[in-house]
């Protein structure tokens, strides 16, 4: 997906007015508002700031694309199944917005919407034989991959784009295995950014092509064959409430690699330790690592009741800040390693504590 824009020159009258309004709100909060009101005023300032940034970068928007009937069926079935339990219960009767993801158009971002508010997402990828794969998913109202408001703010704060920039901008939304990516071209300069936890990736063009051309193994994912029925059913998500910041205590780096993790052992470790650290030595940037795993969700074969044990469950690990990204466990084990935190972490294990 590509989005092109022609930047304006110096800030216009409307933008200056919005900036003045932001400053006025800041001064008012500092001098006149009692402490309990600071949160609501901060929210107002954030809204005004986003309006200013959108005025400065008006062309950085994602464009929806029509979805095939099979893709719509898979999306509808998946949202319906997940909405039965927390943290996805707000997905009941939700709307959707579909955006293509490159390279090519082999993946799609499906934003789950409550009116104008984004409350979750799915990333669905195409597979051979007309099949579709659930590459990842998550729930929440902020901190989700491919946030345009977060991207605009990051570009300005980091000085990657200034208000005086007058060249062309080209933005592409891409998806590599386990990593949402922005590709940003400014004149003759191209940057790749982690589109989940925003940061510039140290990739050359050849590195980017190699990473983006790889694909996930369909055996690690929930697969939709186009039959009109889902072949797997999710169990309620297990969320530990453990430490979700890998940099809070780096002693996990001294722990030995966990050689093999099954559905049972993962749940046991999350219950006793609160979280697991994930890293990929030498290629953390290609996976958005390191990050913490603080939950999981199992998808059982739909026929498991009559044919139990015939086919293993597909496991998605709840990863990153707030456990908002559910990533395929088998793929994580293929590309990296898990490590135990050195000490048990506080927070009791609960079923489906919804992130916000």
Coordinates of C-alpha atoms in Angstrom, one line a residue:
X1 CA 0.0 0.0 0.0
X2 CA 1.5 3.4 -1.0
X3 CA 0.4 6.8 0.0
X4 CA 1.9 9.9 -1.7
X5 CA 1.7 13.5 -0.5
X6 CA 3.1 16.9 -1.5
X7 CA 4.2 18.7 1.6
X8 CA 3.3 22.3 2.2
X9 CA 5.8 25.1 3.0
X10 CA 5.8 27.1 6.2
X11 CA 2.9 26.7 8.6
X12 CA -0.3 28.3 7.5
X13 CA -2.6 30.6 9.5
X14 CA -4.8 27.6 10.6
X15 CA -1.8 25.7 11.9
X16 CA -0.4 28.7 13.9
X17 CA -3.8 29.1 15.4
X18 CA -3.9 25.5 16.5
X19 CA -0.4 25.8 18.0
X20 CA -1.4 28.9 20.0
X21 CA -4.5 27.0 21.2
X22 CA -2.3 24.1 22.4
X23 CA 0.0 26.6 24.2
X24 CA -3.0 28.2 25.8
X25 CA -4.4 24.9 27.1
X26 CA -1.0 24.1 28.6
X27 CA -0.8 27.5 30.4
X28 CA -4.3 27.1 31.6
X29 CA -3.6 23.6 33.0
X30 CA -0.6 24.9 34.9
X31 CA -2.2 27.9 36.4
X32 CA -5.9 27.4 36.9
X33 CA -6.8 23.7 37.0
X34 CA -6.9 21.6 40.1
X35 CA -4.9 18.3 40.0
X36 CA -8.0 16.0 39.4
X37 CA -8.7 17.9 36.1
X38 CA -5.2 17.4 34.7
X39 CA -6.0 14.1 33.0
X40 CA -9.0 15.5 31.0
X41 CA -7.0 18.6 30.0
X42 CA -4.1 16.5 28.9
X43 CA -6.5 14.5 26.7
X44 CA -7.7 17.8 25.2
X45 CA -4.1 18.9 24.5
X46 CA -3.4 15.6 22.9
X47 CA -6.4 16.0 20.6
X48 CA -5.3 19.5 19.6
X49 CA -1.7 18.3 19.0
X50 CA -2.9 15.5 16.7
X51 CA -4.9 18.1 14.7
X52 CA -1.8 20.2 14.3
X53 CA 0.3 17.2 13.2
X54 CA -2.3 16.2 10.7
X55 CA -2.3 19.7 9.3
X56 CA 1.5 19.5 8.9
X57 CA 1.3 16.0 7.3
X58 CA -2.0 15.9 5.6
X59 CA -1.1 13.2 3.1
X60 CA -0.1 10.5 5.5
X61 CA -3.3 8.5 5.6
X62 CA -4.1 4.9 4.9
X63 CA -6.5 4.1 2.1
X64 CA -9.0 1.3 2.5
X65 CA -9.3 -1.4 -0.1
X66 CA -12.2 -3.7 -1.1
X67 CA -12.0 -7.2 0.5
X68 CA -12.9 -10.4 -1.3
X69 CA -15.9 -12.4 -0.1
X70 CA -13.6 -15.1 1.3
X71 CA -11.6 -12.5 3.2
X72 CA -14.7 -10.9 4.6
X73 CA -16.0 -14.4 5.7
X74 CA -12.8 -15.2 7.5
X75 CA -12.8 -11.7 9.2
X76 CA -16.4 -12.1 10.3
X77 CA -15.9 -15.6 11.7
X78 CA -12.7 -14.7 13.5
X79 CA -14.2 -11.6 15.1
X80 CA -17.3 -13.5 16.1
X81 CA -15.3 -16.3 17.8
X82 CA -12.9 -14.0 19.6
X83 CA -15.7 -11.7 20.9
X84 CA -17.0 -14.5 23.2
X85 CA -14.3 -13.9 25.8
X86 CA -12.1 -11.1 27.2
X87 CA -10.2 -9.2 26.1
X88 CA -12.2 -9.2 22.9
X89 CA -15.8 -8.9 24.2
X90 CA -16.1 -5.3 22.9
X91 CA -15.8 -6.8 19.4
X92 CA -19.4 -7.9 19.3
X93 CA -21.2 -6.1 16.6
X94 CA -18.0 -4.2 15.7
X95 CA -17.3 -2.7 12.3
X96 CA -14.2 -3.3 10.2
X97 CA -11.8 -1.3 8.0
X98 CA -9.5 -3.3 5.6
X99 CA -6.2 -2.0 4.3
X100 CA -3.7 -3.7 2.0
X101 CA -0.2 -4.5 3.3
X102 CA 2.8 -5.1 1.0
X103 CA 5.1 -6.2 -0.4
X104 CA 2.6 -6.8 -3.2
X105 CA -0.9 -7.4 -1.7
X106 CA -0.5 -10.6 0.1
X107 CA -1.6 -9.4 3.6
X108 CA -4.3 -7.2 5.0
X109 CA -4.7 -5.1 8.1
X110 CA -8.3 -5.4 9.4
X111 CA -9.0 -2.7 12.0
X112 CA -11.8 -3.6 14.4
X113 CA -13.9 -0.5 15.0
X114 CA -16.4 0.7 17.5
X115 CA -17.8 3.7 15.6
X116 CA -14.7 5.9 14.9
X117 CA -12.6 4.3 17.6
X118 CA -10.2 1.5 16.8
X119 CA -10.6 -1.3 19.4
X120 CA -8.4 -4.1 17.9
X121 CA -6.9 -5.5 14.7
X122 CA -6.3 -8.6 12.7
X123 CA -3.5 -9.2 10.2
X124 CA -4.6 -11.8 7.6
X125 CA -2.2 -13.2 5.0
X126 CA -2.9 -15.1 1.7
X127 CA -1.6 -18.6 1.3
X128 CA -1.5 -21.1 -1.6
X129 CA -4.7 -22.7 -2.7
X130 CA -6.9 -19.6 -1.9
X131 CA -6.4 -20.1 1.8
X132 CA -6.1 -17.3 4.4
X133 CA -3.9 -17.2 7.5
X134 CA -4.4 -15.4 10.8
X135 CA -0.9 -13.9 11.1
X136 CA -1.5 -12.0 14.3
X137 CA -4.2 -10.1 16.2
X138 CA -4.8 -8.0 19.2
X139 CA -7.2 -5.8 21.3
X140 CA -7.0 -2.4 22.7
X141 CA -7.6 1.3 22.0
X142 CA -4.0 2.4 21.8
X143 CA -0.5 0.9 21.3
X144 CA -1.6 -1.1 18.3
X145 CA 0.4 -1.6 15.1
X146 CA 0.0 0.8 12.1
X147 CA -1.2 3.8 14.2
X148 CA -1.2 6.8 11.8
X149 CA -1.5 9.3 14.7
X150 CA 1.5 7.7 16.5
X151 CA 3.5 7.8 13.2
X152 CA 2.8 11.5 12.6
X153 CA 3.8 12.4 16.1
X154 CA 7.0 10.2 16.0
X155 CA 8.2 11.7 12.7
X156 CA 7.9 15.3 14.0
X157 CA 9.3 14.6 17.5
X158 CA 12.3 12.7 16.1
X159 CA 13.0 15.5 13.5
X160 CA 12.5 13.1 10.6
X161 CA 10.1 15.6 9.0
X162 CA 9.9 19.3 9.8
X163 CA 7.2 21.8 9.2
X164 CA 9.3 23.4 6.5
X165 CA 9.7 20.2 4.5
X166 CA 8.4 20.8 0.9
X167 CA 9.4 17.6 -0.9
X168 CA 7.4 14.5 -1.7
X169 CA 6.6 11.8 0.8
X170 CA 5.9 8.2 -0.1
X171 CA 4.7 5.8 2.6
X172 CA 4.1 2.1 2.3
X173 CA 2.6 -0.2 4.9
X174 CA 4.4 -3.6 4.8
X175 CA 4.3 -6.8 6.8
X176 CA 7.2 -9.2 7.5
X177 CA 6.8 -12.3 9.6
X178 CA 6.1 -11.1 13.1
X179 CA 6.9 -7.5 12.3
X180 CA 4.6 -4.7 11.0
X181 CA 6.8 -2.2 9.0
X182 CA 6.5 1.3 7.6
X183 CA 8.6 2.2 4.6
X184 CA 9.0 6.0 4.3
X185 CA 10.7 7.7 1.4
X186 CA 11.6 11.4 1.7
X187 CA 13.0 12.7 -1.7
X188 CA 16.0 10.3 -2.2
X189 CA 16.1 9.0 1.4
X190 CA 14.3 5.8 2.4
X191 CA 13.7 4.7 6.0
X192 CA 12.2 1.5 7.4
X193 CA 10.4 1.8 10.8
X194 CA 9.0 -0.7 13.2
X195 CA 5.2 0.0 12.9
X196 CA 4.4 -1.6 16.3
X197 CA 6.9 0.0 18.7
X198 CA 8.0 3.0 16.6
X199 CA 11.8 3.1 15.9
X200 CA 13.9 3.4 12.8
X201 CA 15.2 0.0 11.6
X202 CA 18.9 -0.2 10.5
X203 CA 18.1 -1.9 7.2
X204 CA 19.6 -1.5 3.8
X205 CA 17.5 -2.1 0.7
X206 CA 18.8 -5.6 0.3
X207 CA 18.3 -6.4 4.0
X208 CA 14.7 -5.1 3.8
X209 CA 13.9 -7.1 0.7
X210 CA 15.3 -10.3 2.3
X211 CA 13.3 -9.9 5.5
X212 CA 10.1 -8.8 3.8
X213 CA 10.2 -11.6 1.2
X214 CA 10.0 -14.3 3.9
X215 CA 6.7 -15.8 5.0
X216 CA 5.3 -17.6 8.0
X217 CA 4.6 -21.4 7.9
X218 CA 0.9 -22.0 7.5
X219 CA 1.2 -24.9 10.0
X220 CA 1.9 -22.3 12.8
X221 CA -1.3 -20.4 12.2
X222 CA -5.1 -20.5 12.1
X223 CA -6.0 -21.3 8.5
X224 CA -9.2 -20.6 6.7
X225 CA -10.0 -22.7 3.6
X226 CA -13.0 -20.8 2.4
X227 CA -15.6 -23.4 3.5
X228 CA -17.7 -20.8 5.3
X229 CA -16.8 -22.4 8.7
X230 CA -13.9 -21.9 11.0
X231 CA -11.7 -25.1 11.4
X232 CA -10.5 -24.0 14.8
X233 CA -12.1 -22.6 17.9
X234 CA -10.3 -20.3 20.4
X235 CA -10.2 -21.0 24.1
X236 CA -10.3 -18.0 26.5
X237 CA -7.0 -16.1 26.6
X238 CA -4.7 -16.6 29.6
X239 CA -3.2 -13.3 30.7
X240 CA -0.7 -13.2 33.6
X241 CA -0.4 -9.5 34.3
X242 CA 3.4 -10.0 34.6
X243 CA 6.2 -7.7 33.7
X244 CA 5.8 -6.6 30.0
X245 CA 9.0 -4.5 29.7
X246 CA 12.1 -6.5 28.8
X247 CA 14.4 -3.7 29.9
X248 CA 12.9 -3.5 33.5
X249 CA 15.2 -6.3 34.6
X250 CA 17.9 -7.5 32.2
X251 CA 18.9 -10.4 34.3
X252 CA 16.8 -12.7 32.0
X253 CA 19.8 -12.4 29.6
X254 CA 21.7 -14.6 32.0
X255 CA 19.1 -17.3 32.0
X256 CA 19.6 -20.3 29.7
X257 CA 17.5 -20.7 26.6
X258 CA 14.3 -22.7 27.0
X259 CA 14.8 -25.5 24.4
X260 CA 11.1 -26.4 23.8
X261 CA 7.8 -24.9 24.9
X262 CA 4.5 -26.6 24.6
X263 CA 1.0 -25.3 25.3
X264 CA 1.1 -26.9 28.8
X265 CA 4.6 -25.7 29.7
X266 CA 3.9 -22.2 28.4
X267 CA 0.8 -21.9 30.6
X268 CA 2.7 -23.3 33.6
X269 CA 5.6 -20.9 33.1
X270 CA 3.3 -17.9 32.8
X271 CA 1.4 -18.9 36.0
X272 CA 4.6 -19.3 38.0
X273 CA 6.8 -16.6 36.5
X274 CA 4.4 -14.0 35.2
X275 CA 6.2 -13.6 31.9
X276 CA 8.9 -14.9 29.5
X277 CA 11.5 -12.9 27.6
X278 CA 11.8 -13.4 23.9
X279 CA 14.9 -12.4 21.8
X280 CA 16.5 -13.3 18.5
X281 CA 20.3 -13.0 18.7
X282 CA 21.7 -11.1 15.8
X283 CA 18.3 -10.3 14.3
X284 CA 16.2 -8.6 17.0
X285 CA 15.5 -5.7 14.6
X286 CA 13.8 -8.1 12.1
X287 CA 11.3 -9.3 14.8
X288 CA 10.8 -6.2 16.9
X289 CA 12.6 -8.0 19.8
X290 CA 13.3 -8.2 22.6
X291 CA 9.8 -8.3 24.1
X292 CA 8.0 -10.1 26.9
X293 CA 5.3 -12.8 26.7
X294 CA 2.6 -12.3 29.3
X295 CA -0.2 -14.5 28.0
X296 CA -1.4 -16.9 25.4
X297 CA -4.4 -18.2 23.6
X298 CA -5.0 -21.7 22.3
X299 CA -7.0 -22.5 19.1
X300 CA -8.3 -26.1 19.1
X301 CA -9.6 -28.0 16.1
X302 CA -13.3 -27.5 15.7
X303 CA -13.8 -31.3 15.8
X304 CA -11.7 -31.7 18.9
X305 CA -14.7 -32.9 20.9
X306 CA -15.2 -36.0 18.9
X307 CA -11.5 -36.5 17.8
X308 CA -9.5 -35.2 20.8
X309 CA -5.8 -35.4 20.5
X310 CA -5.8 -35.9 16.7
X311 CA -4.3 -32.5 15.9
X312 CA -2.4 -30.2 18.2
X313 CA -3.6 -26.8 19.2
X314 CA -2.3 -23.6 17.5
X315 CA -1.0 -21.3 20.1
X316 CA -0.7 -17.5 19.9
X317 CA 1.5 -15.8 22.5
X318 CA 0.4 -12.4 23.9
X319 CA 3.4 -10.2 23.5
X320 CA 4.7 -6.7 24.0
X321 CA 3.5 -3.8 26.1
X322 CA 0.1 -4.6 27.5
X323 CA 0.0 -8.0 25.8
X324 CA -1.7 -6.5 22.9
X325 CA -0.2 -8.5 20.1
X326 CA -1.0 -12.2 19.7
X327 CA 1.8 -13.9 17.8
X328 CA 2.1 -17.5 16.7
X329 CA 4.2 -19.5 19.2
X330 CA 5.6 -21.9 16.7
X331 CA 7.0 -19.0 14.6
X332 CA 8.5 -17.4 17.7
X333 CA 10.3 -20.6 18.6
X334 CA 11.6 -20.9 15.0
X335 CA 13.1 -17.4 14.9
X336 CA 14.2 -16.8 18.4
X337 CA 14.6 -18.0 22.0
X338 CA 12.7 -17.8 25.3
X339 CA 14.2 -17.0 28.7
X340 CA 12.8 -17.2 32.2
X341 CA 12.9 -14.1 34.4
X342 CA 15.2 -14.8 37.3
X343 CA 12.4 -14.3 40.0
X344 CA 8.7 -14.8 40.1
X345 CA 6.8 -11.6 39.2
X346 CA 3.9 -10.1 41.1
X347 CA 0.4 -10.3 39.7
X348 CA -2.0 -13.3 39.8
X349 CA -2.9 -15.1 36.6
X350 CA -6.3 -14.4 35.4
X351 CA -8.4 -15.4 32.4
X352 CA -8.8 -12.6 29.9
X353 CA -8.1 -9.4 31.7
X354 CA -8.8 -6.8 29.0
X355 CA -6.1 -4.3 28.1
X356 CA -7.1 -0.6 27.5

